[in-house]
Short mmCIF file of C-alpha atoms in Angstrom, two decimals:
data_model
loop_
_atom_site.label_atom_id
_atom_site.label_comp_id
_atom_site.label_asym_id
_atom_site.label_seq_id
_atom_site.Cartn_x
_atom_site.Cartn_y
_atom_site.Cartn_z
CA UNK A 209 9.38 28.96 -2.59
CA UNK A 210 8.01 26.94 0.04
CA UNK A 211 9.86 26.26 3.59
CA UNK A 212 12.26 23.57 4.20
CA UNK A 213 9.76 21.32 5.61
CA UNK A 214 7.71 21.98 2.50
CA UNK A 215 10.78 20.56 0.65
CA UNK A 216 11.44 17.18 2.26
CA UNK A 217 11.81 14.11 -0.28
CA UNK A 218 12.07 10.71 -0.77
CA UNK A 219 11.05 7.99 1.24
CA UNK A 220 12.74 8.65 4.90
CA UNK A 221 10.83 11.75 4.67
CA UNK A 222 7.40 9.31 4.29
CA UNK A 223 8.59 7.10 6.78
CA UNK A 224 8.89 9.63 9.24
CA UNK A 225 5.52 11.14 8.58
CA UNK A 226 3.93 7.38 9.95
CA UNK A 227 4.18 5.34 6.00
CA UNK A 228 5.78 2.08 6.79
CA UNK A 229 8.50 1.07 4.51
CA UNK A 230 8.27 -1.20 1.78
CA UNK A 231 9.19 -4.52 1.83
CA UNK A 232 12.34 -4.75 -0.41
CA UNK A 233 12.42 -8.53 -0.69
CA UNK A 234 9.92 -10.43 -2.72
CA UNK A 235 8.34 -13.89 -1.41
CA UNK A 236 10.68 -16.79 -1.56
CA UNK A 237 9.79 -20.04 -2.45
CA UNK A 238 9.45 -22.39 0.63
CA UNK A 239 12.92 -23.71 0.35
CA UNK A 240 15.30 -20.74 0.59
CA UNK A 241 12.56 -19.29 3.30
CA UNK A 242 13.42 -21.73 5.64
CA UNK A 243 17.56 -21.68 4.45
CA UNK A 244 19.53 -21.92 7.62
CA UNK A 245 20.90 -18.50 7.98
CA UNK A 246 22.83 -16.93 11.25
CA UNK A 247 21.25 -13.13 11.28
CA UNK A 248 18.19 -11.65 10.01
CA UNK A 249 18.80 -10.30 7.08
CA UNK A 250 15.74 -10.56 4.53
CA UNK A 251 13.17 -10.93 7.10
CA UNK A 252 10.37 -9.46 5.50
CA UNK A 253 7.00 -8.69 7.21
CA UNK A 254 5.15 -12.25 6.75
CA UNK A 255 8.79 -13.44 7.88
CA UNK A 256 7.81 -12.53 11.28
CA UNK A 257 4.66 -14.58 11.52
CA UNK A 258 5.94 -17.72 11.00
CA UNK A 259 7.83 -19.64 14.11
CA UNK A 260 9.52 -22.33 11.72
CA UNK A 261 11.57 -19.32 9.85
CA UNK A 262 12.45 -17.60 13.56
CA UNK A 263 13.79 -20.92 14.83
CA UNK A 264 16.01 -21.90 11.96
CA UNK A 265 17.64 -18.32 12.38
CA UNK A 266 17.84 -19.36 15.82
CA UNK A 267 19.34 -22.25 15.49
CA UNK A 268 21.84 -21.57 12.94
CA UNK A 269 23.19 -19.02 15.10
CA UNK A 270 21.17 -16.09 14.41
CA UNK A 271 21.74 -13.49 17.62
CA UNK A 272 18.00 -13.02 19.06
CA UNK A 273 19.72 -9.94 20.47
CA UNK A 274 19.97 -8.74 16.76
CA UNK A 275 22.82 -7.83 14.88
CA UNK A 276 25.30 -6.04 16.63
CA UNK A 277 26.07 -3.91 13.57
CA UNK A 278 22.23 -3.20 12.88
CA UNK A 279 22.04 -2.15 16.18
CA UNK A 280 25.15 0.07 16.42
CA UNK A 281 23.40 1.71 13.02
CA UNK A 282 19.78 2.19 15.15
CA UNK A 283 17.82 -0.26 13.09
CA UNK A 284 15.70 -2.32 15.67
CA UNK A 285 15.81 -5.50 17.48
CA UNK A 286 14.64 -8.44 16.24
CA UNK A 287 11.79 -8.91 18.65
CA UNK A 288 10.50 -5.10 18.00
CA UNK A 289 10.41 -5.97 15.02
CA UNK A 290 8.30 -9.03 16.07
CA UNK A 291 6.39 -7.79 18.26
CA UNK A 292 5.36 -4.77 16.13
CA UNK A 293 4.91 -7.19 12.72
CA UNK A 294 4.97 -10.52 14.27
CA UNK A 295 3.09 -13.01 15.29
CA UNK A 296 2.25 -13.68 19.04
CA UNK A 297 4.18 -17.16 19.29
CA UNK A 298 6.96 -15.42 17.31
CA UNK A 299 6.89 -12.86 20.09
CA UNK A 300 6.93 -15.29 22.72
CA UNK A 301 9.78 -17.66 21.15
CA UNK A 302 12.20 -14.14 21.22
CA UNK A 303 10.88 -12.65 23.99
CA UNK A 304 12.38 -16.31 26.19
CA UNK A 305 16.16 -16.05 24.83
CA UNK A 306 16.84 -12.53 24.79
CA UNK A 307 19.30 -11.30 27.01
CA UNK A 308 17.21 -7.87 28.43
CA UNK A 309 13.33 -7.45 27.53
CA UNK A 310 13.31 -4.06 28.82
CA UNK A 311 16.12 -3.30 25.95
CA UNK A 312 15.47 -0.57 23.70
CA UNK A 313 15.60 0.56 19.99
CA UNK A 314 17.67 3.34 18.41
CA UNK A 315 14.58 5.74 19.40
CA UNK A 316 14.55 4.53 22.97
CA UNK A 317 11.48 2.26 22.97
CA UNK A 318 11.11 -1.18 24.36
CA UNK A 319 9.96 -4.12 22.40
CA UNK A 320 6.61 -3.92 24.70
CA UNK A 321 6.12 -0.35 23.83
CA UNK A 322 6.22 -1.59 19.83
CA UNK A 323 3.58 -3.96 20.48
CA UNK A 324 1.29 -1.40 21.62
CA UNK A 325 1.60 0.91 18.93
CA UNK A 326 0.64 -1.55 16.66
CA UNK A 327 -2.35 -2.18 18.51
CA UNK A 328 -1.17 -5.89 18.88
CA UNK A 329 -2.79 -7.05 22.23
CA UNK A 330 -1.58 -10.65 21.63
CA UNK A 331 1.90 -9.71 21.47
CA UNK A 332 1.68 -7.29 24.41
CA UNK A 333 0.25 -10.38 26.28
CA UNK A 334 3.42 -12.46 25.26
CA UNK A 335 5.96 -10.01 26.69
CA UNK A 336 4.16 -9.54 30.07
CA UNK A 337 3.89 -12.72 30.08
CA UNK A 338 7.87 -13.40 30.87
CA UNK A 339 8.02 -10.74 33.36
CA UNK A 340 8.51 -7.42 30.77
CA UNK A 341 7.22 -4.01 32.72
CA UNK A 342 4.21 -2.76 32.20
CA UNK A 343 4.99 0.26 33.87
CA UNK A 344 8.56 1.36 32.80
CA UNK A 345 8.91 4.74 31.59
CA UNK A 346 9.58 5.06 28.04
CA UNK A 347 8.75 8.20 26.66
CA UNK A 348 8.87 10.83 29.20
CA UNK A 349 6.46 9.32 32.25
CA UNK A 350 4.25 7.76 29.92
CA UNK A 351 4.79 4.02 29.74
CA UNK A 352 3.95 0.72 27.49
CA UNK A 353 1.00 0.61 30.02
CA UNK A 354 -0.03 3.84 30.57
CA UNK A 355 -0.32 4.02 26.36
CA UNK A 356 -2.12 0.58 26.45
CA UNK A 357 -4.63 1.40 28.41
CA UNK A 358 -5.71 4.18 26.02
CA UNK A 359 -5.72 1.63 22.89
CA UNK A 360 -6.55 -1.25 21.69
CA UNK A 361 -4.33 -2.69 23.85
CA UNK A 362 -6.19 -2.11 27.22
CA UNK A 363 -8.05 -4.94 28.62
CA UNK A 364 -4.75 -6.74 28.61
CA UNK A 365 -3.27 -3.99 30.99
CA UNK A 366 -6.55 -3.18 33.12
CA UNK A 367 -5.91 -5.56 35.13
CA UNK A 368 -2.71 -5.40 36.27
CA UNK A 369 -1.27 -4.72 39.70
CA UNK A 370 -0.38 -0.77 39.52
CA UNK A 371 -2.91 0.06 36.72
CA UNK A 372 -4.35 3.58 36.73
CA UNK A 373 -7.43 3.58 34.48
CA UNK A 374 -8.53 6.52 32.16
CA UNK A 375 -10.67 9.20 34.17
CA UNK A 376 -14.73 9.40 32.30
CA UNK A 377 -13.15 12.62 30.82
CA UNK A 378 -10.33 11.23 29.16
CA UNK A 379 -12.07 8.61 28.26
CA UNK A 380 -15.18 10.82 26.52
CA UNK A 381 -12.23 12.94 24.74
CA UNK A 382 -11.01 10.11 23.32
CA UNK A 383 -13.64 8.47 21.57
CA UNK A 384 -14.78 11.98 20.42
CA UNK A 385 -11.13 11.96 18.98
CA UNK A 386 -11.33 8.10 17.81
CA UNK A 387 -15.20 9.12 16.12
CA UNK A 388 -13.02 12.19 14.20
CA UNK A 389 -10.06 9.53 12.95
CA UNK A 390 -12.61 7.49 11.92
CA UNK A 391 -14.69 9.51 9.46
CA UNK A 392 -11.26 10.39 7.50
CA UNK A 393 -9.91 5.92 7.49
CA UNK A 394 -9.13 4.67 4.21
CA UNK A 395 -8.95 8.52 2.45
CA UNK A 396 -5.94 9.33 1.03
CA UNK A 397 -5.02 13.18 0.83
CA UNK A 398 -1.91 13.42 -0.79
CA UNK A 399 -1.01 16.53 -1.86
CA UNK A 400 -4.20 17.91 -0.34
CA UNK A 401 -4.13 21.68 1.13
CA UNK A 402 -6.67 22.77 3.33
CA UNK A 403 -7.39 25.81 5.92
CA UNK A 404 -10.01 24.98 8.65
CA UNK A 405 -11.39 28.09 10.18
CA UNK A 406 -13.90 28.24 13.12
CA UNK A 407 -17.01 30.77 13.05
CA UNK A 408 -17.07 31.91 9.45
CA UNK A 409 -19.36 31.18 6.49
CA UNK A 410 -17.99 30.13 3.29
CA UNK A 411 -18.69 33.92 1.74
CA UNK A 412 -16.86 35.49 4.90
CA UNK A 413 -13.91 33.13 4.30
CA UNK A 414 -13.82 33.55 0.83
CA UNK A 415 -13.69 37.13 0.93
CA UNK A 416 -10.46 37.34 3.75
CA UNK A 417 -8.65 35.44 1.44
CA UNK A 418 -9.47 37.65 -1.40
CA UNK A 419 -11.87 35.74 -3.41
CA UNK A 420 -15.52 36.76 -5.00
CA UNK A 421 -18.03 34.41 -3.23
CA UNK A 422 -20.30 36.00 -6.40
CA UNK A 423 -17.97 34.05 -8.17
CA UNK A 424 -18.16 30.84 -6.25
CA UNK A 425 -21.41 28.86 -7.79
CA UNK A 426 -22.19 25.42 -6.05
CA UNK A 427 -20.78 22.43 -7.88
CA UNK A 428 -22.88 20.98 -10.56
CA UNK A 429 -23.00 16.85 -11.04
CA UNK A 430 -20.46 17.28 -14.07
CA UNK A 431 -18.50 20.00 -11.98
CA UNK A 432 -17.86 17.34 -9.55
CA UNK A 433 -16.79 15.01 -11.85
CA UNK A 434 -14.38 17.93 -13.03
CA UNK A 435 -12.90 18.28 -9.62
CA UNK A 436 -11.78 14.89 -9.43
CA UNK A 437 -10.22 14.72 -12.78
CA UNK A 438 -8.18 18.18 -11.48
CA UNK A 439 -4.93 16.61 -9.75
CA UNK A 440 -2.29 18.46 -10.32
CA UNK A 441 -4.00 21.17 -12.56
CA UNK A 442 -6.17 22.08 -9.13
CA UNK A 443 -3.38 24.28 -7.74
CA UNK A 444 -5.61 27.90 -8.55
CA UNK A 445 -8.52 26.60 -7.65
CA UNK A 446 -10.13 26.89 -4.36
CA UNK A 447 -13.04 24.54 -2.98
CA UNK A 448 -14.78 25.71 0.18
CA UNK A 449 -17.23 23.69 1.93
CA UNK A 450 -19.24 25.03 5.26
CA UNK A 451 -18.40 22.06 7.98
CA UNK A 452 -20.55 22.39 11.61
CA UNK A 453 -18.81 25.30 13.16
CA UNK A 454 -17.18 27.06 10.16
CA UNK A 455 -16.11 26.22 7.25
CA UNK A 456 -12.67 24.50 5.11
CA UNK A 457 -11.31 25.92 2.44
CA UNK A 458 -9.28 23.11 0.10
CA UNK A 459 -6.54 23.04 -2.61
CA UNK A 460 -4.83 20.29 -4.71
CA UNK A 461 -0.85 20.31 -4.72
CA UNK A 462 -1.18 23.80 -3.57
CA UNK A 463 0.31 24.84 -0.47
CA UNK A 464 -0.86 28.32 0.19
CA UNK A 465 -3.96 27.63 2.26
CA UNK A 466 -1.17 26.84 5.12
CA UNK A 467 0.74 30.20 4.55
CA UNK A 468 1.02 33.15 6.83
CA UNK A 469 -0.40 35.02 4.06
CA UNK A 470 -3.58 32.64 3.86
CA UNK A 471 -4.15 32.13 7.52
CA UNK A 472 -3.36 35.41 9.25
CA UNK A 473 -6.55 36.86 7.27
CA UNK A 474 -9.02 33.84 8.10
CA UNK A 475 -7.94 33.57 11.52
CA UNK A 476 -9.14 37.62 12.61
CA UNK A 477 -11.41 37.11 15.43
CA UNK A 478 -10.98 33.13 15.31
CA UNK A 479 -8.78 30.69 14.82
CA UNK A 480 -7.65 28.92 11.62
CA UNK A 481 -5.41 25.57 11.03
CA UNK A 482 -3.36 24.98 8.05
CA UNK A 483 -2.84 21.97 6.84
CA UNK A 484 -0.35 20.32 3.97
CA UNK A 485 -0.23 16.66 2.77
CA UNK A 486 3.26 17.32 1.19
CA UNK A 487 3.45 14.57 -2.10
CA UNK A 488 7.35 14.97 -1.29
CA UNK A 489 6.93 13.30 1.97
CA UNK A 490 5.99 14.80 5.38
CA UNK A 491 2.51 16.52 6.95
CA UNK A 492 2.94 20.12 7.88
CA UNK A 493 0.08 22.40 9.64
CA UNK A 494 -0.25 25.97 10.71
CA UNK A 495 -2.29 27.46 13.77
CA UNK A 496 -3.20 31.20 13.81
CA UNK A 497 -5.32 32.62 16.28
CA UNK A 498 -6.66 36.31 15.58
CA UNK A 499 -4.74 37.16 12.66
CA UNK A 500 -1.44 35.51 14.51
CA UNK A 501 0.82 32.40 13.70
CA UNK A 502 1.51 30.64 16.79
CA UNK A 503 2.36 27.02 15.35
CA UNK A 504 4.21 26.14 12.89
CA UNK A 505 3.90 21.92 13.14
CA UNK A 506 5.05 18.70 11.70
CA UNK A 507 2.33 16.31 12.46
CA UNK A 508 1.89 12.35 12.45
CA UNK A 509 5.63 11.40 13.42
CA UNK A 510 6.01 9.61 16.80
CA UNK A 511 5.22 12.11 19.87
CA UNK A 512 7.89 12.37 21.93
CA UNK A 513 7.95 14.31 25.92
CA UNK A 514 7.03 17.22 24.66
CA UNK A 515 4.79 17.00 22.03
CA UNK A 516 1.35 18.44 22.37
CA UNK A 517 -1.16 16.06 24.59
CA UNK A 518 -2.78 16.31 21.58
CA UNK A 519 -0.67 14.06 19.29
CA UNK A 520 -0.90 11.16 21.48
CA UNK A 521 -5.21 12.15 21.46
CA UNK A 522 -5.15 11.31 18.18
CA UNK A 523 -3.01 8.55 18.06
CA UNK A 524 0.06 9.92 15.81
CA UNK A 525 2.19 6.77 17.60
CA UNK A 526 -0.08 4.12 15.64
CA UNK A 527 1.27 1.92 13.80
CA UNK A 528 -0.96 -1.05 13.88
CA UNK A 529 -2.68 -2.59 10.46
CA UNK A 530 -5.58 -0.10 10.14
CA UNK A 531 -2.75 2.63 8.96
CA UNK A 532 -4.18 5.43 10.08
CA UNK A 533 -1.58 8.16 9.69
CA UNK A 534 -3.37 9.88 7.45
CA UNK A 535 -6.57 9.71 8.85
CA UNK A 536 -5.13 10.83 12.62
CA UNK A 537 -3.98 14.25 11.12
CA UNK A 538 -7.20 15.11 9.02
CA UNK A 539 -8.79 14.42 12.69
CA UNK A 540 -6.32 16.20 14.83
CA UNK A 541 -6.62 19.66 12.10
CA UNK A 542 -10.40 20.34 12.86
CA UNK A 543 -10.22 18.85 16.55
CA UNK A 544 -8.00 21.80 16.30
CA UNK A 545 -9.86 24.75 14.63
CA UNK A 546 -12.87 23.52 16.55
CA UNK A 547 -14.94 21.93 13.56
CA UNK A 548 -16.93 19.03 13.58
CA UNK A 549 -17.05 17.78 10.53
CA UNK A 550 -19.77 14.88 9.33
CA UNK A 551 -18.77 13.73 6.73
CA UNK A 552 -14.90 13.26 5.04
CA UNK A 553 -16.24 14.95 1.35
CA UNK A 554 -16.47 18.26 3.42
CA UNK A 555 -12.82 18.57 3.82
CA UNK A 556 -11.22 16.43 1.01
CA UNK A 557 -14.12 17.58 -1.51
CA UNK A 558 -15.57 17.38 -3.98
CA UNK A 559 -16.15 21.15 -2.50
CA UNK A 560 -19.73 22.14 -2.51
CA UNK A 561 -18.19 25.30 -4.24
CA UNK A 562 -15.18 26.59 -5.74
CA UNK A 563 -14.21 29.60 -6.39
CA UNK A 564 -12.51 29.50 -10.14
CA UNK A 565 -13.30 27.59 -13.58
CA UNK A 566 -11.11 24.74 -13.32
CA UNK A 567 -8.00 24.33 -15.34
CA UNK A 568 -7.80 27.92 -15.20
CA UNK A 569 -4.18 29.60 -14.41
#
C-alpha cells in the first residue's frame, strides 16, 4: 500500500499539484454573454478578456469587490481572477473601482502577486499603474516585486523606485534552472516513476536495486516501440538510462523507484531523488543521501515561507500559459540529485535499457 499522499484523488488533488481547473461552462452565444447579470457567476476564462462582458456585470450591479459569499468560501476576487486570466484593460477597468488593491485572496495573495505568477507583464503594468505596491510583503518577505523581477515579469519592475535587482549569481542559477524546465516543456509524465541517482553507472544502479544488468540488453528499434505501447502493463519493468553525472532509473504507474526500499540502496555513498507523477493527482519525491531518507516532499504546489529556496528556483508558483508544472518538477528532481540531463528521452524514456521482457509480471 502506498502512503497517503500516494493516495490523493480527484481533481482538488490536481489542482493543487499546479493543473488549472476546467472550465465548467461552455461558450455562449453572443447574446446571453453579454446578459446583464449582477455577480460573476459563469465567468469563464475568455470571459475575462473581454471589457464589454466586465462592464455589463458592472453595471448591472455586479460587486467588483466580488461576491461576498465567494469570498467568505476563499474563492478569489474578481480582479485576481483578471489579472491572472484577464486581459490588461480588463485589469485596469477592476483595478479603478475596487475598494482596496492591496486586498487579498483566501491564500493571502494580492491581485498584483496573481499577475506575476502568470507571467502577465501587461497586467502587472495595469495595477502599478493605480498606485498597487510593488513592494508589499506577500509571502513571507518576498513580494509581487521581488518575484517579478525573477520572471517574466521583470523589466516592468526594474525600474522602479526601491528595486533590488538579482545578484550575477542568482541570476546564472536561474537560467541554469530555466535551461533544465525547458528541456522537460510540453512532456507529460503522468504516472511516471523515476529515481535519479548521482555518480553511478547504469550496471552499479541496477545491481543496488537488485537487478541483473546481464539481463538489461539496450533497446532495439521495435523494443522502443514496445515501451511506448507499455502504459499501465510497465509497472515490473525497469528502464535505466545513464544521464551526465549518473544515471535514472524509470517506471510506468509504478511507484517503488520513490520508496525507502528503492532509494536507501541507490543513495550509499551518493545521493538519490525519488520522484512520482501520481495519475490520482499530486507529485511526490524522495531525497536520500548515503543510504538515508531525509525528504519526504510534495512538489509543484505554491511555495509558501518556508518552502525550500528551491521551489521558487524552479518556478513551482507559475501559473502563466506555458503550463509548466510538470516540466518545473522533472527540472527541480535532477537539479536535485545533481544530474544534468540533455535531453528529456533520458528520463521519461524510451530507456536505452530495461531490465525485464515487457508485459512480463
Amino acid at each position: 500500500m502506498g502512503s497517503d499522499e500516494d493516495m490523493m484523488v480527484g481533481p482538488a488533488a490536481r489542482w493543487a499539484a499546479g493543473e488549472r481547473e476546467p472550465e465548467q461552462s461552455p461558450r455562449r452565444a453572443d447574446d446571453r454573454r453579454y446578459e446583464p447579470r449582477p455577480d460573476w457567476q459563469r465567468m469563464v476564462r475568455s470571459d475575462w478578456h473581454d471589457l464589454r462582458v466586465v462592464r455589463t456585470r458592472l453595471a448591472a450591479g455586479a460587486d467588483p469587490d466580488g461576491d461576498p459569499q465567494d469570498r467568505a468560501d476563499g474563492g478569489p476576487p474578481p480582479l485576481h481572477r483578471a489579472a491572472e486570466e484577464g486581459a490588461a484593460e480588463v485589469v485596469a477597468e477592476l483595478a479603478g473601482r475596487v475598494s482596496d488593491l492591496e486586498a487579498v485572496d483566501g491564500e493571502g495573495h494580492t491581485a498584483l502577486w496573481a499577475a506575476v505568477c502568470a507571467d502577465s507583464p501587461d497586467a502587472a503594468a495595469a495595477m502599478l499603474a493605480v498606485g498597487a505596491d510593488p513592494w508589499r510583503p506577500v509571502v513571507g518577505e518576498r513580494s509581487a516585486g521581488w518575484l517579478g523581477l525573477r520572471n517574466k515579469c521583470a523589466d516592468v519592475f526594474a525600474g522602479l523606485p526601491g528595486a533590488v535587482l538579482p545578484t550575477a549569481d542568482e541570476t546564472a542559477r536561474q537560467q541554469e534552472a530555466d535551461w533544465l524546465i525547458g528541456l522537460f516543456t510540453g512532456e507529460y509524465p503522468e504516472g511516471l516513476a523515476a529515481a535519479f541517482v548521482a555518480g553511478l553507472t547504469e550496471d552499479e544502479a541496477l545491481r543496488r536495486v537488485g537487478l541483473d544488468p546481464a539481463a538489461c540488453s539496450p533497446l532495439t528499434e521495435a523494443d522502443r516501440a514496445a515501451w511506448d505501447a507499455l502504459e499501465h502493463e510497465a509497472g515490473d519493468v525497469t528502464g535505466v538510462s545513464a544521464v551526465p553525472g549518473g544515471c535514472v532509473l524509470m517506471h510506468a504507474y509504478n511507484y517503488w523507484l520513490r520508496t525507502e526500499e528503492a532509494l536507501i540502496p541507490l543513495s550509499a555513498g551518493t545521493t538519490a531523488y525519488g520522484l512520482y507523477f501520481n495519475p490520482k493527482g499530486g507529485v511526490f519525491g524522495t531525497l536520500a543521501r548515503d543510504g538515508a531518507v531525509v525528504l519526504h516532499e510534495e512538489i509543484g504546489l505554491d511555495p509558501d515561507e518556508d518552502s525550500p529556496a528551491d521551489h521558487w528556483l524552479f518556478r513551482f508558483y507559475d501559473r502563466g500559459p506555458e503550463h509548466l508544472h510538470d516540466a518545473s518538477c522533472l527540472a527541480y528532481a535532477c537539479w536535485t540529485a545533481g544530474l544534468s540531463p540533455t535531453s528529456a528521452e533520458q528520463v521519461l524514456g524510451p530507456p536505452r535499457r530495461w531490465a525485464t521482457p515487457p508485459g512480463t509480471r
